[in-house]
């Protein structure tokens, strides 16, 4: 007998975890820059450059880009900057990791410590959090039809088949022109980039991604005053992915892994152009939804049936609730820092602290951290920063029973906007996107082949059987190698009626 099968590629998480690593060292002031009078700020951005799996281990490598702002020991200059890069690495060891698995790693700088060793050297240390998940791809063929006359038992399954897991890199190149009301550029102090408002569309063999790169450039003008310019740069990129189609579902994580900025002259010969080259990495996970009635059991009536089957564990997708909410917060700068002149930039990050299924609903709790960098008129602190944590809690409706299921949640900031009000407070507005997968981890029986045995068929006759606890009509019919309809008709059973323990059945 021949089984007709559908091939699926199931993703199985074989290992996941998190850790913290250090990136540290000394930064020496370049010879062309003045001595340090006072350190103002050290910003750090981390990114993963390589995540390689082999038998028994995962090797993670990455970088931390640091920008040091300081007041120079030179009259007439308010601020200068130094850039430095430090490497980090980490090894995860587990027998579950093999060369056939792939890893997704997210990094984030959670803390930066710095101090001046002397006027020409700065000691820095960044604490980087790493969240990693190692997945294996299992090629499985699920039977959905069988040739010949056989009794078939079906089971509904709803799975996601992996189409592609890959990393793509592209560059966003743009020139920013300084507004006429601002001075020409003397030196770029720092450049910040955030990726937001992302979306995608799949076509045959390609994923078209769109989004915005929010750019903020802090610089000194010809009078050595501190100014900044900002812009939102839209981008569209095409990611090649051979097996995707119009129905493919994608999960894409973006990270900025390098920024180059330089000053150029405009048509009048003034230094008013900032040329940017931004390296972006996109981690793509593409899946297809598969929902059909697979054959979970079968037998050939009145014949000895030999079934080759195996039991596998799957993550069955039950529901994918999502929602967007707008977080608004009024932030008072307080009296501990210098008075605000202008807000240069606000960087927002989210962290999920609690995910819990409760009677058909999904509780999501976490916090949004806002890192605010602003300018002041203070000569001692022309650039200042503060951090504000904003807690959030939402209840998402699930359209399926959630008992015994597991929730996977992703929180993203889709867009951030802000302005100073008349009271000198910061009005912050963020669009928070929550998306989740409710999965049921369970084991299913996969039939590989069905054959007739070498022995003769089942002998004719009538058997009287007394129903035992837990018996189903299918179990009894399969045991005696007859059809369910034959037992139902012979015993005049009502369609759909459950069997009761002790009930007498005649097996034809």
GROMACS .gro file of C-alpha atoms in nm:
model
  508
    1UNK     CA    1   0.000   0.000   0.000
    2UNK     CA    2   0.122   0.348  -0.079
    3UNK     CA    3   0.103   0.648   0.149
    4UNK     CA    4   0.070   0.993  -0.006
    5UNK     CA    5   0.271   1.240   0.201
    6UNK     CA    6   0.340   1.610   0.236
    7UNK     CA    7   0.690   1.718   0.327
    8UNK     CA    8   0.736   1.975   0.605
    9UNK     CA    9   1.044   2.131   0.765
   10UNK     CA   10   0.979   2.172   1.136
   11UNK     CA   11   1.185   2.405   1.351
   12UNK     CA   12   1.276   2.262   1.690
   13UNK     CA   13   1.445   2.469   1.959
   14UNK     CA   14   1.726   2.248   2.085
   15UNK     CA   15   1.891   2.499   2.318
   16UNK     CA   16   1.827   2.853   2.439
   17UNK     CA   17   1.966   3.079   2.707
   18UNK     CA   18   2.109   3.416   2.797
   19UNK     CA   19   2.427   3.552   2.947
   20UNK     CA   20   2.628   3.870   2.993
   21UNK     CA   21   2.975   3.940   2.857
   22UNK     CA   22   3.222   4.225   2.897
   23UNK     CA   23   3.385   4.442   2.634
   24UNK     CA   24   3.651   4.658   2.794
   25UNK     CA   25   3.982   4.830   2.747
   26UNK     CA   26   4.164   5.162   2.734
   27UNK     CA   27   4.098   5.433   2.476
   28UNK     CA   28   4.385   5.669   2.397
   29UNK     CA   29   4.310   6.018   2.268
   30UNK     CA   30   4.442   6.052   1.910
   31UNK     CA   31   4.738   6.285   1.866
   32UNK     CA   32   4.532   6.528   1.655
   33UNK     CA   33   4.279   6.585   1.938
   34UNK     CA   34   4.319   6.792   2.256
   35UNK     CA   35   4.353   6.662   2.612
   36UNK     CA   36   4.052   6.564   2.822
   37UNK     CA   37   3.935   6.815   3.080
   38UNK     CA   38   3.611   6.636   3.172
   39UNK     CA   39   3.428   6.326   3.045
   40UNK     CA   40   3.066   6.393   2.950
   41UNK     CA   41   2.918   6.077   2.806
   42UNK     CA   42   3.009   5.733   2.673
   43UNK     CA   43   2.754   5.574   2.438
   44UNK     CA   44   2.787   5.211   2.333
   45UNK     CA   45   2.610   5.002   2.069
   46UNK     CA   46   2.663   4.627   2.034
   47UNK     CA   47   2.607   4.389   1.745
   48UNK     CA   48   2.684   4.026   1.664
   49UNK     CA   49   2.928   3.966   1.380
   50UNK     CA   50   2.918   3.585   1.377
   51UNK     CA   51   2.722   3.304   1.541
   52UNK     CA   52   2.859   2.968   1.430
   53UNK     CA   53   2.736   2.627   1.541
   54UNK     CA   54   2.943   2.310   1.539
   55UNK     CA   55   2.913   1.973   1.712
   56UNK     CA   56   2.876   2.048   2.082
   57UNK     CA   57   2.906   2.425   2.080
   58UNK     CA   58   2.793   2.769   1.965
   59UNK     CA   59   3.060   3.036   1.916
   60UNK     CA   60   2.940   3.396   1.933
   61UNK     CA   61   3.151   3.692   1.823
   62UNK     CA   62   3.058   4.057   1.825
   63UNK     CA   63   3.162   4.419   1.862
   64UNK     CA   64   3.080   4.717   2.078
   65UNK     CA   65   3.114   5.059   1.912
   66UNK     CA   66   3.178   5.335   2.168
   67UNK     CA   67   3.155   5.711   2.132
   68UNK     CA   68   3.323   5.917   2.406
   69UNK     CA   69   3.215   6.279   2.445
   70UNK     CA   70   3.438   6.506   2.650
   71UNK     CA   71   3.515   6.870   2.728
   72UNK     CA   72   3.862   6.945   2.589
   73UNK     CA   73   4.136   7.123   2.776
   74UNK     CA   74   4.141   7.394   2.513
   75UNK     CA   75   3.984   7.738   2.536
   76UNK     CA   76   3.689   7.805   2.307
   77UNK     CA   77   3.591   7.441   2.249
   78UNK     CA   78   3.280   7.300   2.418
   79UNK     CA   79   3.301   6.933   2.320
   80UNK     CA   80   3.503   6.676   2.126
   81UNK     CA   81   3.455   6.306   2.065
   82UNK     CA   82   3.654   5.983   2.031
   83UNK     CA   83   3.537   5.660   1.871
   84UNK     CA   84   3.655   5.311   1.962
   85UNK     CA   85   3.554   4.951   1.897
   86UNK     CA   86   3.600   4.652   2.127
   87UNK     CA   87   3.542   4.287   2.045
   88UNK     CA   88   3.367   4.028   2.258
   89UNK     CA   89   3.319   3.652   2.229
   90UNK     CA   90   3.131   3.378   2.410
   91UNK     CA   91   3.108   3.001   2.374
   92UNK     CA   92   2.799   2.793   2.458
   93UNK     CA   93   2.864   2.423   2.509
   94UNK     CA   94   2.590   2.160   2.481
   95UNK     CA   95   2.559   1.812   2.331
   96UNK     CA   96   2.228   1.924   2.178
   97UNK     CA   97   2.404   2.168   1.946
   98UNK     CA   98   2.526   2.023   1.617
   99UNK     CA   99   2.670   2.157   1.293
  100UNK     CA  100   2.325   2.113   1.132
  101UNK     CA  101   2.162   2.360   1.373
  102UNK     CA  102   2.146   2.737   1.334
  103UNK     CA  103   2.150   3.012   1.595
  104UNK     CA  104   1.975   3.345   1.639
  105UNK     CA  105   2.154   3.581   1.878
  106UNK     CA  106   2.040   3.924   1.997
  107UNK     CA  107   2.277   4.159   2.181
  108UNK     CA  108   2.221   4.475   2.381
  109UNK     CA  109   2.442   4.700   2.593
  110UNK     CA  110   2.289   4.716   2.941
  111UNK     CA  111   2.556   4.916   3.124
  112UNK     CA  112   2.862   5.131   3.050
  113UNK     CA  113   3.128   5.229   3.303
  114UNK     CA  114   3.404   5.478   3.226
  115UNK     CA  115   3.673   5.682   3.398
  116UNK     CA  116   3.965   5.901   3.293
  117UNK     CA  117   4.302   5.738   3.363
  118UNK     CA  118   4.472   6.066   3.273
  119UNK     CA  119   4.419   6.349   3.025
  120UNK     CA  120   4.503   6.122   2.731
  121UNK     CA  121   4.349   5.789   2.830
  122UNK     CA  122   3.999   5.663   2.919
  123UNK     CA  123   3.918   5.327   3.076
  124UNK     CA  124   3.582   5.187   2.952
  125UNK     CA  125   3.378   4.875   3.018
  126UNK     CA  126   3.049   4.775   2.854
  127UNK     CA  127   2.823   4.501   2.986
  128UNK     CA  128   2.652   4.324   2.694
  129UNK     CA  129   2.352   4.095   2.731
  130UNK     CA  130   2.324   3.804   2.485
  131UNK     CA  131   2.001   3.614   2.420
  132UNK     CA  132   2.054   3.308   2.203
  133UNK     CA  133   1.833   3.036   2.058
  134UNK     CA  134   1.965   2.734   1.868
  135UNK     CA  135   1.721   2.567   1.630
  136UNK     CA  136   1.735   2.246   1.433
  137UNK     CA  137   1.538   2.174   1.118
  138UNK     CA  138   1.368   1.836   1.101
  139UNK     CA  139   1.254   1.715   0.759
  140UNK     CA  140   0.931   1.520   0.815
  141UNK     CA  141   0.678   1.368   0.576
  142UNK     CA  142   0.321   1.363   0.704
  143UNK     CA  143   0.075   1.116   0.540
  144UNK     CA  144  -0.257   1.254   0.419
  145UNK     CA  145  -0.393   0.971   0.198
  146UNK     CA  146  -0.345   0.597   0.144
  147UNK     CA  147  -0.406   0.389  -0.167
  148UNK     CA  148  -0.621   0.075  -0.146
  149UNK     CA  149  -0.901  -0.016   0.091
  150UNK     CA  150  -0.806   0.070   0.447
  151UNK     CA  151  -0.966   0.210   0.758
  152UNK     CA  152  -0.822   0.554   0.825
  153UNK     CA  153  -0.809   0.766   1.139
  154UNK     CA  154  -0.734   1.133   1.085
  155UNK     CA  155  -0.599   1.405   1.310
  156UNK     CA  156  -0.608   1.778   1.241
  157UNK     CA  157  -0.268   1.949   1.261
  158UNK     CA  158  -0.174   2.316   1.221
  159UNK     CA  159   0.200   2.363   1.188
  160UNK     CA  160   0.451   2.611   1.052
  161UNK     CA  161   0.703   2.474   0.809
  162UNK     CA  162   1.042   2.651   0.791
  163UNK     CA  163   1.111   2.793   0.447
  164UNK     CA  164   1.430   2.988   0.521
  165UNK     CA  165   1.652   3.094   0.810
  166UNK     CA  166   1.923   3.332   0.692
  167UNK     CA  167   2.112   3.654   0.760
  168UNK     CA  168   2.112   3.938   0.507
  169UNK     CA  169   2.324   4.252   0.507
  170UNK     CA  170   2.265   4.576   0.321
  171UNK     CA  171   2.370   4.941   0.336
  172UNK     CA  172   2.167   5.260   0.359
  173UNK     CA  173   2.353   5.548   0.196
  174UNK     CA  174   2.227   5.905   0.219
  175UNK     CA  175   2.350   6.264   0.234
  176UNK     CA  176   2.204   6.503   0.492
  177UNK     CA  177   2.211   6.875   0.423
  178UNK     CA  178   2.240   7.106   0.723
  179UNK     CA  179   1.942   7.348   0.742
  180UNK     CA  180   2.017   7.712   0.650
  181UNK     CA  181   1.938   7.829   1.003
  182UNK     CA  182   2.225   7.623   1.143
  183UNK     CA  183   2.598   7.666   1.119
  184UNK     CA  184   2.836   7.466   0.899
  185UNK     CA  185   2.993   7.149   1.037
  186UNK     CA  186   3.330   7.162   1.208
  187UNK     CA  187   3.336   6.811   1.361
  188UNK     CA  188   3.084   6.527   1.388
  189UNK     CA  189   3.059   6.427   1.754
  190UNK     CA  190   2.829   6.128   1.726
  191UNK     CA  191   2.574   5.968   1.495
  192UNK     CA  192   2.274   5.766   1.616
  193UNK     CA  193   2.055   5.544   1.399
  194UNK     CA  194   1.732   5.361   1.482
  195UNK     CA  195   1.534   5.133   1.251
  196UNK     CA  196   1.154   5.171   1.278
  197UNK     CA  197   0.822   5.149   1.092
  198UNK     CA  198   0.929   4.822   0.932
  199UNK     CA  199   0.710   4.613   0.704
  200UNK     CA  200   0.756   4.344   0.442
  201UNK     CA  201   0.595   4.182   0.139
  202UNK     CA  202   0.675   3.840  -0.002
  203UNK     CA  203   0.678   3.747  -0.369
  204UNK     CA  204   0.810   3.435  -0.536
  205UNK     CA  205   1.173   3.397  -0.435
  206UNK     CA  206   1.204   3.735  -0.264
  207UNK     CA  207   1.119   3.929   0.052
  208UNK     CA  208   1.075   4.303  -0.001
  209UNK     CA  209   1.145   4.490   0.325
  210UNK     CA  210   1.062   4.853   0.398
  211UNK     CA  211   1.127   5.080   0.690
  212UNK     CA  212   1.276   5.405   0.812
  213UNK     CA  213   1.619   5.482   0.946
  214UNK     CA  214   1.590   5.761   1.201
  215UNK     CA  215   1.917   5.960   1.193
  216UNK     CA  216   2.047   6.203   1.457
  217UNK     CA  217   2.387   6.370   1.408
  218UNK     CA  218   2.547   6.572   1.687
  219UNK     CA  219   2.819   6.811   1.571
  220UNK     CA  220   3.008   7.129   1.648
  221UNK     CA  221   2.976   7.426   1.414
  222UNK     CA  222   3.244   7.672   1.303
  223UNK     CA  223   3.198   7.872   1.624
  224UNK     CA  224   3.250   7.545   1.822
  225UNK     CA  225   2.890   7.550   1.950
  226UNK     CA  226   2.707   7.219   1.971
  227UNK     CA  227   2.422   7.163   1.724
  228UNK     CA  228   2.243   6.864   1.575
  229UNK     CA  229   2.046   6.766   1.270
  230UNK     CA  230   1.803   6.480   1.221
  231UNK     CA  231   1.612   6.306   0.943
  232UNK     CA  232   1.401   5.998   0.873
  233UNK     CA  233   1.536   5.810   0.573
  234UNK     CA  234   1.300   5.556   0.412
  235UNK     CA  235   1.457   5.241   0.272
  236UNK     CA  236   1.347   4.947   0.057
  237UNK     CA  237   1.557   4.635   0.014
  238UNK     CA  238   1.500   4.305  -0.163
  239UNK     CA  239   1.617   3.994   0.024
  240UNK     CA  240   1.667   3.688  -0.195
  241UNK     CA  241   1.500   3.378  -0.048
  242UNK     CA  242   1.451   3.100  -0.300
  243UNK     CA  243   1.156   2.915  -0.143
  244UNK     CA  244   0.931   3.199  -0.024
  245UNK     CA  245   0.600   3.279  -0.192
  246UNK     CA  246   0.308   3.516  -0.148
  247UNK     CA  247   0.173   3.324   0.156
  248UNK     CA  248   0.501   3.307   0.348
  249UNK     CA  249   0.507   3.453   0.701
  250UNK     CA  250   0.829   3.630   0.800
  251UNK     CA  251   0.990   3.735   1.126
  252UNK     CA  252   1.271   3.985   1.068
  253UNK     CA  253   1.507   4.127   1.330
  254UNK     CA  254   1.710   4.434   1.234
  255UNK     CA  255   2.034   4.560   1.387
  256UNK     CA  256   2.267   4.844   1.291
  257UNK     CA  257   2.621   4.705   1.271
  258UNK     CA  258   2.827   4.997   1.152
  259UNK     CA  259   2.795   5.370   1.080
  260UNK     CA  260   3.033   5.576   0.869
  261UNK     CA  261   2.980   5.951   0.849
  262UNK     CA  262   3.193   6.217   0.685
  263UNK     CA  263   3.167   6.587   0.605
  264UNK     CA  264   3.158   6.719   0.249
  265UNK     CA  265   3.122   7.063   0.096
  266UNK     CA  266   2.806   7.176  -0.078
  267UNK     CA  267   2.793   7.360  -0.413
  268UNK     CA  268   2.892   7.686  -0.237
  269UNK     CA  269   3.200   7.528  -0.083
  270UNK     CA  270   3.057   7.520   0.270
  271UNK     CA  271   3.088   7.211   0.494
  272UNK     CA  272   2.712   7.153   0.511
  273UNK     CA  273   2.677   6.796   0.381
  274UNK     CA  274   2.698   6.486   0.603
  275UNK     CA  275   2.742   6.168   0.398
  276UNK     CA  276   2.622   5.853   0.575
  277UNK     CA  277   2.686   5.485   0.507
  278UNK     CA  278   2.486   5.266   0.749
  279UNK     CA  279   2.539   4.889   0.759
  280UNK     CA  280   2.224   4.697   0.854
  281UNK     CA  281   2.181   4.327   0.932
  282UNK     CA  282   1.844   4.152   0.890
  283UNK     CA  283   1.790   3.810   1.049
  284UNK     CA  284   1.517   3.641   0.845
  285UNK     CA  285   1.297   3.354   0.958
  286UNK     CA  286   1.042   3.259   0.691
  287UNK     CA  287   0.763   3.006   0.752
  288UNK     CA  288   0.460   2.858   0.580
  289UNK     CA  289   0.141   2.768   0.760
  290UNK     CA  290   0.032   2.408   0.702
  291UNK     CA  291  -0.312   2.295   0.818
  292UNK     CA  292  -0.460   1.963   0.709
  293UNK     CA  293  -0.598   1.632   0.834
  294UNK     CA  294  -0.309   1.388   0.852
  295UNK     CA  295  -0.346   1.010   0.887
  296UNK     CA  296  -0.263   0.923   1.246
  297UNK     CA  297  -0.358   0.553   1.226
  298UNK     CA  298  -0.483   0.296   0.972
  299UNK     CA  299  -0.531  -0.077   0.916
  300UNK     CA  300  -0.648  -0.317   0.649
  301UNK     CA  301  -0.974  -0.494   0.750
  302UNK     CA  302  -0.947  -0.876   0.779
  303UNK     CA  303  -0.575  -0.863   0.708
  304UNK     CA  304  -0.269  -0.855   0.927
  305UNK     CA  305  -0.143  -0.495   0.904
  306UNK     CA  306   0.217  -0.397   0.965
  307UNK     CA  307   0.269  -0.028   1.040
  308UNK     CA  308   0.607   0.142   1.063
  309UNK     CA  309   0.558   0.460   1.267
  310UNK     CA  310   0.749   0.698   1.490
  311UNK     CA  311   0.648   0.953   1.752
  312UNK     CA  312   0.777   1.309   1.717
  313UNK     CA  313   0.727   1.623   1.922
  314UNK     CA  314   0.585   1.925   1.741
  315UNK     CA  315   0.492   2.283   1.823
  316UNK     CA  316   0.138   2.317   1.699
  317UNK     CA  317   0.038   2.676   1.637
  318UNK     CA  318  -0.296   2.741   1.808
  319UNK     CA  319  -0.326   3.119   1.775
  320UNK     CA  320  -0.125   3.432   1.692
  321UNK     CA  321  -0.279   3.729   1.876
  322UNK     CA  322  -0.124   4.073   1.828
  323UNK     CA  323  -0.196   4.431   1.919
  324UNK     CA  324  -0.057   4.784   1.902
  325UNK     CA  325  -0.080   5.040   2.179
  326UNK     CA  326   0.038   5.396   2.219
  327UNK     CA  327   0.240   5.468   2.531
  328UNK     CA  328   0.239   5.832   2.644
  329UNK     CA  329   0.452   5.967   2.927
  330UNK     CA  330   0.536   6.312   3.062
  331UNK     CA  331   0.898   6.311   3.179
  332UNK     CA  332   1.020   6.572   3.427
  333UNK     CA  333   1.393   6.634   3.399
  334UNK     CA  334   1.417   6.719   3.769
  335UNK     CA  335   1.668   6.949   3.934
  336UNK     CA  336   1.970   6.718   3.961
  337UNK     CA  337   2.097   6.787   3.608
  338UNK     CA  338   2.151   7.104   3.403
  339UNK     CA  339   1.854   7.286   3.251
  340UNK     CA  340   1.741   7.154   2.913
  341UNK     CA  341   1.812   7.364   2.608
  342UNK     CA  342   1.724   7.109   2.334
  343UNK     CA  343   1.656   6.736   2.327
  344UNK     CA  344   1.906   6.575   2.093
  345UNK     CA  345   1.770   6.220   2.082
  346UNK     CA  346   1.555   5.966   2.264
  347UNK     CA  347   1.642   5.597   2.226
  348UNK     CA  348   1.375   5.351   2.338
  349UNK     CA  349   1.410   4.981   2.415
  350UNK     CA  350   1.166   4.724   2.548
  351UNK     CA  351   1.205   4.425   2.776
  352UNK     CA  352   0.939   4.162   2.851
  353UNK     CA  353   0.925   4.062   3.218
  354UNK     CA  354   0.616   3.841   3.240
  355UNK     CA  355   0.413   3.636   2.991
  356UNK     CA  356   0.127   3.431   3.131
  357UNK     CA  357  -0.179   3.257   2.991
  358UNK     CA  358  -0.489   3.314   3.204
  359UNK     CA  359  -0.827   3.160   3.111
  360UNK     CA  360  -0.814   3.227   2.741
  361UNK     CA  361  -0.621   3.554   2.774
  362UNK     CA  362  -0.253   3.643   2.753
  363UNK     CA  363  -0.102   3.873   3.016
  364UNK     CA  364   0.197   4.073   2.892
  365UNK     CA  365   0.405   4.280   3.133
  366UNK     CA  366   0.729   4.462   3.075
  367UNK     CA  367   0.895   4.799   3.062
  368UNK     CA  368   1.001   5.056   2.808
  369UNK     CA  369   1.336   5.221   2.881
  370UNK     CA  370   1.385   5.571   2.738
  371UNK     CA  371   1.744   5.699   2.713
  372UNK     CA  372   1.727   6.079   2.673
  373UNK     CA  373   2.026   6.280   2.557
  374UNK     CA  374   1.987   6.659   2.565
  375UNK     CA  375   2.185   6.979   2.524
  376UNK     CA  376   2.216   7.251   2.788
  377UNK     CA  377   2.365   7.597   2.822
  378UNK     CA  378   2.591   7.478   3.104
  379UNK     CA  379   2.962   7.505   3.028
  380UNK     CA  380   3.034   7.219   3.268
  381UNK     CA  381   2.768   6.987   3.119
  382UNK     CA  382   2.682   7.094   2.762
  383UNK     CA  383   2.559   6.739   2.691
  384UNK     CA  384   2.364   6.544   2.953
  385UNK     CA  385   2.161   6.223   2.966
  386UNK     CA  386   1.902   6.050   3.182
  387UNK     CA  387   1.709   5.725   3.175
  388UNK     CA  388   1.338   5.673   3.241
  389UNK     CA  389   1.170   5.332   3.279
  390UNK     CA  390   0.801   5.314   3.183
  391UNK     CA  391   0.618   4.995   3.288
  392UNK     CA  392   0.340   4.849   3.073
  393UNK     CA  393   0.082   4.576   3.120
  394UNK     CA  394  -0.170   4.449   2.864
  395UNK     CA  395  -0.416   4.164   2.838
  396UNK     CA  396  -0.452   4.009   2.492
  397UNK     CA  397  -0.757   3.807   2.389
  398UNK     CA  398  -0.686   3.454   2.260
  399UNK     CA  399  -0.935   3.280   2.036
  400UNK     CA  400  -0.848   2.928   2.155
  401UNK     CA  401  -0.848   2.739   2.487
  402UNK     CA  402  -0.508   2.798   2.645
  403UNK     CA  403  -0.484   2.523   2.906
  404UNK     CA  404  -0.149   2.345   2.884
  405UNK     CA  405  -0.022   2.575   2.608
  406UNK     CA  406   0.285   2.796   2.589
  407UNK     CA  407   0.306   3.162   2.490
  408UNK     CA  408   0.591   3.319   2.293
  409UNK     CA  409   0.593   3.700   2.291
  410UNK     CA  410   0.779   3.965   2.095
  411UNK     CA  411   0.765   4.335   2.187
  412UNK     CA  412   0.883   4.607   1.947
  413UNK     CA  413   0.879   4.986   1.936
  414UNK     CA  414   0.732   5.074   1.598
  415UNK     CA  415   0.774   5.450   1.629
  416UNK     CA  416   0.897   5.708   1.880
  417UNK     CA  417   0.820   6.080   1.885
  418UNK     CA  418   0.879   6.352   2.145
  419UNK     CA  419   0.873   6.726   2.209
  420UNK     CA  420   0.941   6.974   2.487
  421UNK     CA  421   0.628   7.140   2.624
  422UNK     CA  422   0.597   7.490   2.767
  423UNK     CA  423   0.667   7.360   3.117
  424UNK     CA  424   1.006   7.224   3.011
  425UNK     CA  425   0.890   6.862   3.031
  426UNK     CA  426   0.939   6.595   2.767
  427UNK     CA  427   0.621   6.461   2.610
  428UNK     CA  428   0.708   6.109   2.490
  429UNK     CA  429   0.490   5.902   2.258
  430UNK     CA  430   0.577   5.546   2.153
  431UNK     CA  431   0.385   5.293   1.946
  432UNK     CA  432   0.434   4.955   2.113
  433UNK     CA  433   0.373   4.644   1.903
  434UNK     CA  434   0.305   4.311   2.074
  435UNK     CA  435   0.292   3.989   1.873
  436UNK     CA  436   0.268   3.638   2.012
  437UNK     CA  437   0.239   3.275   1.915
  438UNK     CA  438   0.032   3.043   2.132
  439UNK     CA  439   0.174   2.695   2.078
  440UNK     CA  440   0.077   2.350   2.193
  441UNK     CA  441   0.378   2.124   2.242
  442UNK     CA  442   0.262   1.770   2.186
  443UNK     CA  443   0.367   1.440   2.040
  444UNK     CA  444   0.214   1.304   1.722
  445UNK     CA  445   0.240   0.962   1.561
  446UNK     CA  446   0.382   0.975   1.209
  447UNK     CA  447   0.321   0.668   0.990
  448UNK     CA  448   0.610   0.593   0.755
  449UNK     CA  449   0.464   0.286   0.578
  450UNK     CA  450   0.170   0.041   0.583
  451UNK     CA  451   0.198  -0.319   0.457
  452UNK     CA  452   0.002  -0.643   0.461
  453UNK     CA  453   0.153  -0.911   0.679
  454UNK     CA  454   0.274  -1.248   0.549
  455UNK     CA  455   0.024  -1.442   0.757
  456UNK     CA  456  -0.330  -1.516   0.641
  457UNK     CA  457  -0.627  -1.296   0.708
  458UNK     CA  458  -0.840  -1.290   1.019
  459UNK     CA  459  -1.066  -1.597   1.065
  460UNK     CA  460  -1.443  -1.562   1.021
  461UNK     CA  461  -1.675  -1.579   1.322
  462UNK     CA  462  -1.848  -1.364   1.583
  463UNK     CA  463  -1.682  -1.238   1.899
  464UNK     CA  464  -1.863  -1.100   2.203
  465UNK     CA  465  -1.664  -0.813   2.354
  466UNK     CA  466  -1.729  -0.618   2.675
  467UNK     CA  467  -1.619  -0.256   2.656
  468UNK     CA  468  -1.338  -0.155   2.892
  469UNK     CA  469  -1.269   0.188   3.039
  470UNK     CA  470  -1.108   0.415   2.778
  471UNK     CA  471  -1.206   0.201   2.479
  472UNK     CA  472  -1.304   0.375   2.156
  473UNK     CA  473  -1.485   0.227   1.861
  474UNK     CA  474  -1.168   0.275   1.653
  475UNK     CA  475  -0.953   0.081   1.903
  476UNK     CA  476  -1.194  -0.213   1.909
  477UNK     CA  477  -1.242  -0.223   1.532
  478UNK     CA  478  -0.867  -0.208   1.469
  479UNK     CA  479  -0.799  -0.484   1.726
  480UNK     CA  480  -1.040  -0.723   1.554
  481UNK     CA  481  -0.952  -0.598   1.202
  482UNK     CA  482  -1.306  -0.500   1.106
  483UNK     CA  483  -1.449  -0.165   1.002
  484UNK     CA  484  -1.613   0.076   1.245
  485UNK     CA  485  -1.926   0.078   1.028
  486UNK     CA  486  -1.957  -0.300   1.056
  487UNK     CA  487  -1.959  -0.284   1.438
  488UNK     CA  488  -2.200   0.012   1.435
  489UNK     CA  489  -2.449  -0.156   1.196
  490UNK     CA  490  -2.424  -0.503   1.351
  491UNK     CA  491  -2.496  -0.364   1.701
  492UNK     CA  492  -2.743  -0.095   1.584
  493UNK     CA  493  -2.541   0.177   1.759
  494UNK     CA  494  -2.642   0.540   1.732
  495UNK     CA  495  -2.401   0.750   1.527
  496UNK     CA  496  -2.159   0.940   1.748
  497UNK     CA  497  -2.270   0.761   2.066
  498UNK     CA  498  -1.990   0.711   2.319
  499UNK     CA  499  -1.928   0.359   2.445
  500UNK     CA  500  -1.988   0.276   2.810
  501UNK     CA  501  -1.769   0.047   3.022
  502UNK     CA  502  -1.928  -0.298   3.048
  503UNK     CA  503  -2.135  -0.255   2.732
  504UNK     CA  504  -2.161  -0.575   2.523
  505UNK     CA  505  -2.066  -0.564   2.155
  506UNK     CA  506  -2.090  -0.830   1.887
  507UNK     CA  507  -1.785  -0.824   1.659
  508UNK     CA  508  -1.873  -0.974   1.314
   0.00000   0.00000   0.00000
